[in-house]
Tab-separated table of C-alpha atoms in Angstrom:
chain	number	residue	atom	x	y	z
A	1	UNK	CA	-14.604	15.971	-14.479
A	2	UNK	CA	-17.668	13.949	-15.563
A	3	UNK	CA	-18.059	11.179	-18.119
A	4	UNK	CA	-19.516	13.783	-20.486
A	5	UNK	CA	-16.371	15.922	-20.347
A	6	UNK	CA	-14.513	16.327	-23.611
A	7	UNK	CA	-11.230	16.187	-21.714
A	8	UNK	CA	-12.132	12.678	-20.590
A	9	UNK	CA	-12.482	11.650	-24.236
A	10	UNK	CA	-9.135	13.283	-24.982
A	11	UNK	CA	-7.600	11.331	-22.107
A	12	UNK	CA	-9.037	8.073	-23.457
A	13	UNK	CA	-7.516	8.834	-26.860
A	14	UNK	CA	-4.120	9.505	-25.257
A	15	UNK	CA	-4.380	6.268	-23.254
A	16	UNK	CA	-5.165	4.253	-26.390
A	17	UNK	CA	-2.137	5.731	-28.155
A	18	UNK	CA	0.061	4.928	-25.169
A	19	UNK	CA	-1.207	1.344	-25.032
A	20	UNK	CA	-0.429	0.860	-28.734
A	21	UNK	CA	2.997	2.430	-28.283
A	22	UNK	CA	3.883	0.069	-25.447
A	23	UNK	CA	2.528	-3.006	-27.217
A	24	UNK	CA	4.983	-2.248	-30.021
A	25	UNK	CA	7.984	-1.659	-27.760
A	26	UNK	CA	7.276	-4.692	-25.545
A	27	UNK	CA	6.939	-7.053	-28.497
A	28	UNK	CA	10.695	-7.580	-28.549
A	29	UNK	CA	10.868	-8.630	-24.906
A	30	UNK	CA	8.099	-11.195	-25.359
A	31	UNK	CA	9.787	-12.677	-28.435
A	32	UNK	CA	13.332	-12.472	-27.035
A	33	UNK	CA	13.712	-16.178	-26.105
A	34	UNK	CA	12.532	-17.249	-29.575
A	35	UNK	CA	14.583	-14.592	-31.398
A	36	UNK	CA	17.719	-15.599	-29.482
A	37	UNK	CA	17.266	-19.129	-30.731
A	38	UNK	CA	16.138	-18.448	-34.325
A	39	UNK	CA	18.676	-15.674	-35.007
A	40	UNK	CA	21.491	-17.103	-32.837
A	41	UNK	CA	21.634	-14.041	-30.571
A	42	UNK	CA	23.629	-14.092	-27.326
A	43	UNK	CA	22.538	-12.362	-24.113
A	44	UNK	CA	25.225	-9.729	-24.640
A	45	UNK	CA	24.054	-9.092	-28.213
A	46	UNK	CA	20.480	-8.855	-26.983
A	47	UNK	CA	21.573	-6.131	-24.565
A	48	UNK	CA	22.977	-4.220	-27.565
A	49	UNK	CA	19.648	-4.579	-29.389
A	50	UNK	CA	17.852	-3.223	-26.328
A	51	UNK	CA	20.540	-0.552	-26.030
A	52	UNK	CA	19.993	0.580	-29.632
A	53	UNK	CA	16.351	1.332	-28.810
A	54	UNK	CA	17.252	2.993	-25.523
A	55	UNK	CA	20.022	5.138	-26.991
A	56	UNK	CA	17.852	6.346	-29.870
A	57	UNK	CA	14.925	6.954	-27.506
A	58	UNK	CA	17.156	8.785	-25.040
A	59	UNK	CA	18.669	11.147	-27.578
A	60	UNK	CA	15.402	11.740	-29.426
A	61	UNK	CA	13.098	12.557	-26.485
A	62	UNK	CA	13.955	16.263	-26.139
A	63	UNK	CA	14.103	16.611	-29.938
A	64	UNK	CA	10.681	14.988	-30.277
A	65	UNK	CA	9.341	17.271	-27.550
A	66	UNK	CA	10.810	20.303	-29.309
A	67	UNK	CA	9.226	19.278	-32.621
A	68	UNK	CA	5.833	18.692	-31.008
A	69	UNK	CA	5.963	22.073	-29.239
A	70	UNK	CA	6.867	23.660	-32.580
A	71	UNK	CA	4.499	22.007	-35.082
A	72	UNK	CA	1.723	21.147	-32.657
A	73	UNK	CA	0.328	17.982	-31.152
A	74	UNK	CA	-2.162	17.151	-33.890
A	75	UNK	CA	0.240	16.715	-36.796
A	76	UNK	CA	3.327	16.031	-34.672
A	77	UNK	CA	2.091	13.039	-32.726
A	78	UNK	CA	0.325	11.555	-35.770
A	79	UNK	CA	3.596	11.617	-37.735
A	80	UNK	CA	5.547	10.015	-34.912
A	81	UNK	CA	2.863	7.325	-34.453
A	82	UNK	CA	3.014	6.479	-38.157
A	83	UNK	CA	6.817	6.345	-38.012
A	84	UNK	CA	6.965	4.002	-35.001
A	85	UNK	CA	4.378	1.703	-36.592
A	86	UNK	CA	6.373	1.341	-39.822
A	87	UNK	CA	9.610	0.845	-37.880
A	88	UNK	CA	7.980	-1.910	-35.825
A	89	UNK	CA	6.854	-3.720	-38.980
A	90	UNK	CA	10.452	-3.678	-40.239
A	91	UNK	CA	11.483	-5.882	-37.291
A	92	UNK	CA	9.965	-8.820	-39.150
A	93	UNK	CA	12.656	-8.507	-41.838
A	94	UNK	CA	15.555	-8.894	-39.377
A	95	UNK	CA	18.128	-11.558	-40.248
A	96	UNK	CA	20.460	-11.185	-37.267
A	97	UNK	CA	21.217	-9.059	-34.232
A	98	UNK	CA	22.716	-6.177	-36.225
A	99	UNK	CA	19.669	-5.668	-38.452
A	100	UNK	CA	17.368	-6.118	-35.458
A	101	UNK	CA	19.360	-3.475	-33.560
A	102	UNK	CA	19.067	-1.086	-36.524
A	103	UNK	CA	15.300	-1.488	-36.733
A	104	UNK	CA	15.105	-1.174	-32.961
A	105	UNK	CA	16.957	2.122	-33.132
A	106	UNK	CA	14.451	3.466	-35.670
A	107	UNK	CA	11.615	2.413	-33.386
A	108	UNK	CA	13.238	4.190	-30.433
A	109	UNK	CA	13.580	7.427	-32.394
A	110	UNK	CA	9.888	7.422	-33.315
A	111	UNK	CA	8.469	6.204	-29.996
A	112	UNK	CA	10.338	8.919	-28.093
A	113	UNK	CA	7.445	11.290	-28.779
A	114	UNK	CA	4.840	9.310	-26.849
A	115	UNK	CA	5.372	10.539	-23.284
A	116	UNK	CA	6.148	14.207	-24.148
A	117	UNK	CA	3.052	14.271	-26.376
A	118	UNK	CA	0.867	12.691	-23.718
A	119	UNK	CA	2.086	15.067	-21.031
A	120	UNK	CA	1.560	18.087	-23.281
A	121	UNK	CA	-2.009	17.033	-24.065
A	122	UNK	CA	-2.744	16.632	-20.342
A	123	UNK	CA	-1.085	19.973	-19.630
A	124	UNK	CA	-3.360	21.607	-22.208
A	125	UNK	CA	-6.624	19.911	-21.294
A	126	UNK	CA	-6.641	19.443	-17.510
A	127	UNK	CA	-6.900	21.828	-14.548
A	128	UNK	CA	-4.175	21.520	-11.906
A	129	UNK	CA	-6.398	19.668	-9.426
A	130	UNK	CA	-7.122	16.901	-11.952
A	131	UNK	CA	-3.708	16.645	-13.563
A	132	UNK	CA	-2.125	13.939	-11.415
A	133	UNK	CA	-5.261	11.806	-11.794
A	134	UNK	CA	-5.105	12.232	-15.582
A	135	UNK	CA	-1.408	11.374	-15.604
A	136	UNK	CA	-2.154	8.304	-13.488
A	137	UNK	CA	-4.610	6.993	-16.048
A	138	UNK	CA	-2.240	7.986	-18.862
A	139	UNK	CA	0.591	6.075	-17.178
A	140	UNK	CA	-1.749	3.114	-16.834
A	141	UNK	CA	-1.667	2.952	-20.615
A	142	UNK	CA	2.047	2.172	-20.498
A	143	UNK	CA	1.388	-0.734	-18.175
A	144	UNK	CA	-1.712	-1.946	-19.999
A	145	UNK	CA	0.252	-2.062	-23.227
A	146	UNK	CA	2.797	-4.251	-21.453
A	147	UNK	CA	-0.047	-6.433	-20.105
A	148	UNK	CA	-1.558	-6.948	-23.558
A	149	UNK	CA	1.740	-7.474	-25.383
A	150	UNK	CA	2.679	-10.931	-23.975
A	151	UNK	CA	-0.748	-12.377	-24.776
A	152	UNK	CA	-1.246	-10.731	-28.186
A	153	UNK	CA	2.325	-11.181	-29.405
A	154	UNK	CA	2.633	-14.774	-28.212
A	155	UNK	CA	-0.722	-15.705	-29.785
A	156	UNK	CA	0.174	-14.201	-33.174
A	157	UNK	CA	3.713	-15.600	-33.071
A	158	UNK	CA	2.531	-19.135	-32.271
A	159	UNK	CA	-0.086	-18.945	-35.051
A	160	UNK	CA	1.758	-17.179	-37.887
A	161	UNK	CA	5.350	-16.733	-36.688
A	162	UNK	CA	7.295	-13.980	-34.939
A	163	UNK	CA	7.526	-11.878	-38.117
A	164	UNK	CA	3.734	-11.582	-38.208
A	165	UNK	CA	3.687	-10.445	-34.572
A	166	UNK	CA	5.752	-7.382	-35.447
A	167	UNK	CA	3.555	-6.632	-38.477
A	168	UNK	CA	0.269	-6.872	-36.571
A	169	UNK	CA	1.409	-4.672	-33.678
A	170	UNK	CA	2.680	-2.115	-36.191
A	171	UNK	CA	-0.544	-2.090	-38.199
A	172	UNK	CA	-2.547	-1.138	-35.108
A	173	UNK	CA	-0.389	1.981	-34.752
A	174	UNK	CA	-1.071	3.052	-38.344
A	175	UNK	CA	-4.793	3.092	-37.578
A	176	UNK	CA	-4.228	5.127	-34.423
A	177	UNK	CA	-2.147	7.739	-36.292
A	178	UNK	CA	-5.092	8.433	-38.605
A	179	UNK	CA	-7.589	8.671	-35.738
A	180	UNK	CA	-5.353	11.058	-33.763
A	181	UNK	CA	-4.840	13.388	-36.745
A	182	UNK	CA	-8.552	13.444	-37.444
A	183	UNK	CA	-9.730	14.114	-33.898
A	184	UNK	CA	-7.171	15.812	-31.632
A	185	UNK	CA	-7.253	19.614	-31.201
A	186	UNK	CA	-6.180	21.869	-28.322
A	187	UNK	CA	-8.967	23.366	-26.138
A	188	UNK	CA	-8.588	26.740	-27.878
A	189	UNK	CA	-9.043	25.153	-31.321
A	190	UNK	CA	-11.491	22.336	-30.604
A	191	UNK	CA	-14.972	23.033	-31.939
A	192	UNK	CA	-16.308	20.054	-29.955
A	193	UNK	CA	-15.624	21.572	-26.509
A	194	UNK	CA	-18.231	23.794	-24.883
A	195	UNK	CA	-17.403	27.338	-23.750
A	196	UNK	CA	-18.213	26.274	-20.176
A	197	UNK	CA	-15.707	23.427	-20.151
A	198	UNK	CA	-13.070	25.535	-21.909
A	199	UNK	CA	-13.465	28.232	-19.245
A	200	UNK	CA	-13.297	25.605	-16.476
A	201	UNK	CA	-10.013	24.293	-17.842
A	202	UNK	CA	-8.462	27.751	-18.173
A	203	UNK	CA	-9.627	28.877	-14.723
A	204	UNK	CA	-8.200	25.762	-13.087
A	205	UNK	CA	-4.669	26.195	-14.417
A	206	UNK	CA	-2.340	28.409	-12.417
A	207	UNK	CA	-0.128	30.580	-14.611
A	208	UNK	CA	3.522	29.472	-14.803
A	209	UNK	CA	5.956	32.122	-15.954
A	210	UNK	CA	7.736	31.210	-19.185
A	211	UNK	CA	11.267	31.652	-17.854
A	212	UNK	CA	12.781	29.030	-20.153
A	213	UNK	CA	11.947	28.468	-23.818
A	214	UNK	CA	14.985	26.574	-25.142
A	215	UNK	CA	16.385	23.169	-24.267
A	216	UNK	CA	19.569	24.764	-22.950
A	217	UNK	CA	17.648	27.210	-20.763
A	218	UNK	CA	15.407	24.478	-19.364
A	219	UNK	CA	18.426	22.310	-18.519
A	220	UNK	CA	19.975	25.240	-16.643
A	221	UNK	CA	17.098	25.525	-14.147
A	222	UNK	CA	17.253	23.880	-10.692
A	223	UNK	CA	13.654	22.659	-11.079
A	224	UNK	CA	14.747	20.565	-14.063
A	225	UNK	CA	17.493	18.843	-12.065
A	226	UNK	CA	15.154	18.379	-9.106
A	227	UNK	CA	12.999	16.157	-11.358
A	228	UNK	CA	15.632	14.742	-13.724
A	229	UNK	CA	17.831	13.056	-11.092
A	230	UNK	CA	15.060	10.910	-9.526
A	231	UNK	CA	13.817	10.077	-13.035
A	232	UNK	CA	17.367	8.936	-13.919
A	233	UNK	CA	17.354	6.668	-10.882
A	234	UNK	CA	13.793	5.369	-11.337
A	235	UNK	CA	13.796	4.494	-15.032
A	236	UNK	CA	16.153	1.459	-14.808
A	237	UNK	CA	13.343	-0.422	-13.048
A	238	UNK	CA	10.862	0.042	-15.886
A	239	UNK	CA	13.475	-0.746	-18.534
A	240	UNK	CA	14.365	-3.926	-16.658
A	241	UNK	CA	10.733	-4.978	-16.340
A	242	UNK	CA	9.921	-4.196	-19.986
A	243	UNK	CA	12.939	-5.753	-21.686
A	244	UNK	CA	14.348	-8.351	-19.299
A	245	UNK	CA	11.551	-10.066	-17.326
A	246	UNK	CA	10.756	-12.569	-20.133
A	247	UNK	CA	14.442	-13.529	-20.362
A	248	UNK	CA	14.659	-13.779	-16.572
A	249	UNK	CA	11.631	-16.081	-16.511
A	250	UNK	CA	13.087	-18.214	-19.309
A	251	UNK	CA	16.657	-18.372	-17.978
A	252	UNK	CA	16.228	-18.593	-14.195
A	253	UNK	CA	12.670	-19.910	-13.854
A	254	UNK	CA	12.646	-22.300	-16.842
A	255	UNK	CA	9.520	-20.926	-18.534
A	256	UNK	CA	8.716	-21.371	-22.248
A	257	UNK	CA	6.859	-18.865	-24.466
A	258	UNK	CA	3.446	-20.139	-23.351
A	259	UNK	CA	4.267	-19.791	-19.646
A	260	UNK	CA	5.819	-16.374	-20.233
A	261	UNK	CA	2.552	-15.292	-21.864
A	262	UNK	CA	0.678	-16.569	-18.794
A	263	UNK	CA	2.830	-14.829	-16.169
A	264	UNK	CA	4.879	-11.965	-17.661
A	265	UNK	CA	1.911	-9.583	-17.771
A	266	UNK	CA	1.223	-9.715	-14.027
A	267	UNK	CA	3.800	-7.123	-12.889
A	268	UNK	CA	2.380	-4.765	-15.497
A	269	UNK	CA	-1.186	-5.262	-14.320
A	270	UNK	CA	0.030	-4.305	-10.836
A	271	UNK	CA	1.785	-1.350	-12.453
A	272	UNK	CA	-1.581	-0.252	-13.886
A	273	UNK	CA	-2.983	-0.132	-10.365
A	274	UNK	CA	0.068	1.789	-9.154
A	275	UNK	CA	-0.236	4.379	-11.895
A	276	UNK	CA	-3.941	4.961	-11.284
A	277	UNK	CA	-3.763	5.004	-7.485
A	278	UNK	CA	-0.625	7.144	-7.612
A	279	UNK	CA	-2.590	9.739	-9.538
A	280	UNK	CA	-5.333	9.816	-6.901
A	281	UNK	CA	-2.836	9.805	-4.032
A	282	UNK	CA	-1.663	13.374	-4.600
A	283	UNK	CA	-5.098	15.065	-4.448
A	284	UNK	CA	-5.962	12.840	-1.457
A	285	UNK	CA	-2.900	14.101	0.428
A	286	UNK	CA	-3.724	17.685	-0.503
A	287	UNK	CA	-7.315	17.419	0.686
A	288	UNK	CA	-6.962	15.287	3.810
A	289	UNK	CA	-3.411	16.061	4.933
A	290	UNK	CA	-3.250	19.682	3.881
A	291	UNK	CA	-0.154	19.162	1.732
A	292	UNK	CA	0.907	21.539	-0.992
A	293	UNK	CA	0.720	20.542	-4.659
A	294	UNK	CA	4.455	19.821	-4.774
A	295	UNK	CA	4.543	18.196	-1.317
A	296	UNK	CA	1.848	15.681	-2.253
A	297	UNK	CA	3.842	14.588	-5.309
A	298	UNK	CA	7.040	14.154	-3.277
A	299	UNK	CA	5.286	12.169	-0.526
A	300	UNK	CA	3.910	9.759	-3.115
A	301	UNK	CA	7.350	9.273	-4.655
A	302	UNK	CA	8.751	8.460	-1.217
A	303	UNK	CA	6.042	5.840	-0.616
A	304	UNK	CA	6.771	4.227	-3.973
A	305	UNK	CA	10.504	4.175	-3.235
A	306	UNK	CA	9.927	2.222	-0.020
A	307	UNK	CA	7.778	-0.337	-1.857
A	308	UNK	CA	10.463	-0.714	-4.535
A	309	UNK	CA	12.514	-2.664	-2.005
A	310	UNK	CA	10.347	-5.730	-2.778
A	311	UNK	CA	11.991	-6.791	-6.097
A	312	UNK	CA	15.303	-6.994	-4.274
A	313	UNK	CA	14.107	-10.212	-2.604
A	314	UNK	CA	13.413	-12.044	-5.895
A	315	UNK	CA	16.644	-14.020	-5.552
A	316	UNK	CA	15.751	-15.562	-2.183
A	317	UNK	CA	12.288	-16.947	-3.011
A	318	UNK	CA	12.068	-20.433	-4.452
A	319	UNK	CA	8.672	-20.511	-6.145
A	320	UNK	CA	8.222	-18.683	-9.479
A	321	UNK	CA	4.833	-17.326	-8.351
A	322	UNK	CA	6.485	-15.686	-5.323
A	323	UNK	CA	9.045	-14.085	-7.637
A	324	UNK	CA	6.254	-12.776	-9.887
A	325	UNK	CA	4.471	-11.375	-6.810
A	326	UNK	CA	7.584	-9.442	-5.724
A	327	UNK	CA	8.058	-8.114	-9.247
A	328	UNK	CA	4.384	-7.094	-9.236
A	329	UNK	CA	4.936	-5.031	-6.078
A	330	UNK	CA	7.857	-3.425	-7.876
A	331	UNK	CA	5.702	-2.666	-10.916
A	332	UNK	CA	3.061	-1.068	-8.680
A	333	UNK	CA	5.665	0.986	-6.828
A	334	UNK	CA	7.477	2.157	-9.929
A	335	UNK	CA	4.332	3.501	-11.548
A	336	UNK	CA	3.418	5.429	-8.393
A	337	UNK	CA	6.820	7.093	-8.704
A	338	UNK	CA	6.588	7.550	-12.457
A	339	UNK	CA	3.164	9.194	-12.526
A	340	UNK	CA	4.117	11.755	-9.883
A	341	UNK	CA	7.491	12.644	-11.387
A	342	UNK	CA	5.859	13.071	-14.802
A	343	UNK	CA	3.126	15.212	-13.248
A	344	UNK	CA	5.737	17.488	-11.699
A	345	UNK	CA	7.122	18.251	-15.163
A	346	UNK	CA	3.663	19.484	-16.186
A	347	UNK	CA	3.222	21.336	-12.870
A	348	UNK	CA	6.368	23.447	-12.903
A	349	UNK	CA	6.910	24.247	-16.601
A	350	UNK	CA	4.695	26.496	-18.781
A	351	UNK	CA	2.448	24.930	-21.435
A	352	UNK	CA	4.701	25.983	-24.287
A	353	UNK	CA	7.627	24.134	-22.704
A	354	UNK	CA	5.944	21.007	-21.346
A	355	UNK	CA	6.778	18.635	-24.202
A	356	UNK	CA	10.427	19.602	-24.495
A	357	UNK	CA	10.903	19.839	-20.718
A	358	UNK	CA	9.356	16.398	-20.278
A	359	UNK	CA	11.497	15.168	-23.150
A	360	UNK	CA	14.636	16.359	-21.369
A	361	UNK	CA	13.516	14.742	-18.122
A	362	UNK	CA	12.785	11.586	-20.073
A	363	UNK	CA	16.235	11.754	-21.655
A	364	UNK	CA	17.740	11.727	-18.178
A	365	UNK	CA	15.595	8.731	-17.235
A	366	UNK	CA	16.380	6.740	-20.336
A	367	UNK	CA	20.084	7.414	-19.898
A	368	UNK	CA	19.799	5.611	-16.573
A	369	UNK	CA	17.788	2.826	-18.182
A	370	UNK	CA	20.296	2.420	-21.006
A	371	UNK	CA	23.288	2.210	-18.673
A	372	UNK	CA	21.560	-0.339	-16.452
A	373	UNK	CA	20.465	-2.499	-19.401
A	374	UNK	CA	24.022	-2.603	-20.673
A	375	UNK	CA	25.114	-3.616	-17.177
A	376	UNK	CA	22.552	-6.433	-17.190
A	377	UNK	CA	23.888	-7.624	-20.543
A	378	UNK	CA	27.394	-7.835	-19.116
A	379	UNK	CA	26.513	-9.271	-15.694
A	380	UNK	CA	23.326	-11.385	-15.915
A	381	UNK	CA	25.085	-14.508	-17.186
A	382	UNK	CA	27.825	-14.127	-14.568
A	383	UNK	CA	26.031	-13.185	-11.361
A	384	UNK	CA	22.370	-13.790	-12.193
A	385	UNK	CA	19.440	-11.380	-12.151
A	386	UNK	CA	18.834	-11.260	-8.374
A	387	UNK	CA	21.591	-8.751	-7.419
A	388	UNK	CA	20.548	-6.545	-10.329
A	389	UNK	CA	16.910	-6.483	-9.191
A	390	UNK	CA	18.150	-5.558	-5.702
A	391	UNK	CA	19.839	-2.432	-7.077
A	392	UNK	CA	16.533	-1.015	-8.319
A	393	UNK	CA	15.118	-0.332	-4.861
A	394	UNK	CA	18.326	1.383	-3.731
A	395	UNK	CA	18.195	3.690	-6.751
A	396	UNK	CA	14.641	4.820	-5.968
A	397	UNK	CA	15.364	5.497	-2.297
A	398	UNK	CA	18.243	7.769	-3.323
A	399	UNK	CA	15.954	9.486	-5.831
A	400	UNK	CA	13.276	10.160	-3.209
A	401	UNK	CA	15.857	11.671	-0.855
A	402	UNK	CA	17.145	13.916	-3.654
A	403	UNK	CA	13.636	15.084	-4.564
A	404	UNK	CA	12.889	15.964	-0.947
A	405	UNK	CA	16.162	17.896	-0.650
A	406	UNK	CA	15.340	19.869	-3.821
A	407	UNK	CA	11.677	20.532	-2.992
A	408	UNK	CA	12.101	24.301	-2.679
A	409	UNK	CA	12.919	24.499	-6.401
A	410	UNK	CA	9.562	22.991	-7.298
A	411	UNK	CA	7.422	25.672	-5.643
A	412	UNK	CA	5.794	27.725	-8.388
A	413	UNK	CA	5.199	31.406	-7.791
A	414	UNK	CA	2.069	32.394	-9.606
A	415	UNK	CA	2.487	35.074	-12.243
């Protein structure tokens, strides 16, 4: 893949959409300390607001994937991007935790399409050997959105108020929806791709037999469960980082909105590095260690799981910078895991099933994230955040062991 490749431009477009998506979803976390004060929201009520997004996102992921597989990426993702942008703008009209939870639920329903759509576009445009690298850069968009959000949202909120912050981050998504609809086409339909590059893409993709074409059939396959269980165990970390780090910094480290803007982005910058390097790790292991496609993904997940032990020590360090550093290691580790699990869903399912299969895997992950967020809401004020951060590393170690035990179900027999 060279800088002239059309698939590189497609990847950049997907990354931009992912960044915008994650700026919108992370706006709430950045504004949480201020919203709790202005709208008289308790920590428990905040967990319900977060839970409304997570529940809607969880339920909607396979449905969004099914719709995108059915109506196509061009129109499908543009419609979902427009919907999430309008839902984000509505947050500015919230008068209390109930209305904020309702708007958050609408946002979760619309944003559920982002990862299935991104994975489907990568599945269509990239040969197998480049796929994990593409997913790594795609996953970096999730982290980069979380890096930008604290600075952008805090700046707008301090200048024009928190309502304006929701409007501005929503307006950016409206622009993206129009650009996506105008530009994105599959390789078979794109007039802007050369016959040489189209042939290179097709030749580099091993055929995967279409053994499952419905959500029920996909969920019945062992390869689905091989991926879904570690995703269920890994996702609580990202949900915790995205929705709870600002509150942790405010509650246990005494930071105000300005200091949160200065420090809260650091774990996500480290996550960017983890996503990108995780994508390159798999082809490195294949080339220099002779690993199989599936084996290289699993080895990377195991490495990330070991590094995820770091956030568990947040409670025993005294300086806030040390705590941020440990959370940054966790962000790096999680994205190594995330990029390789997401890549597996594109590796082992046929193109026509990628979006809905990834949506089902994502549903499993967000179920784990939802349950853990609700647990934080019930326990954070009683026991503090430190024991909860410690759980995250344990979850990922169990997930890596499960993935290794199920590795035989991930071997694809070429058609």
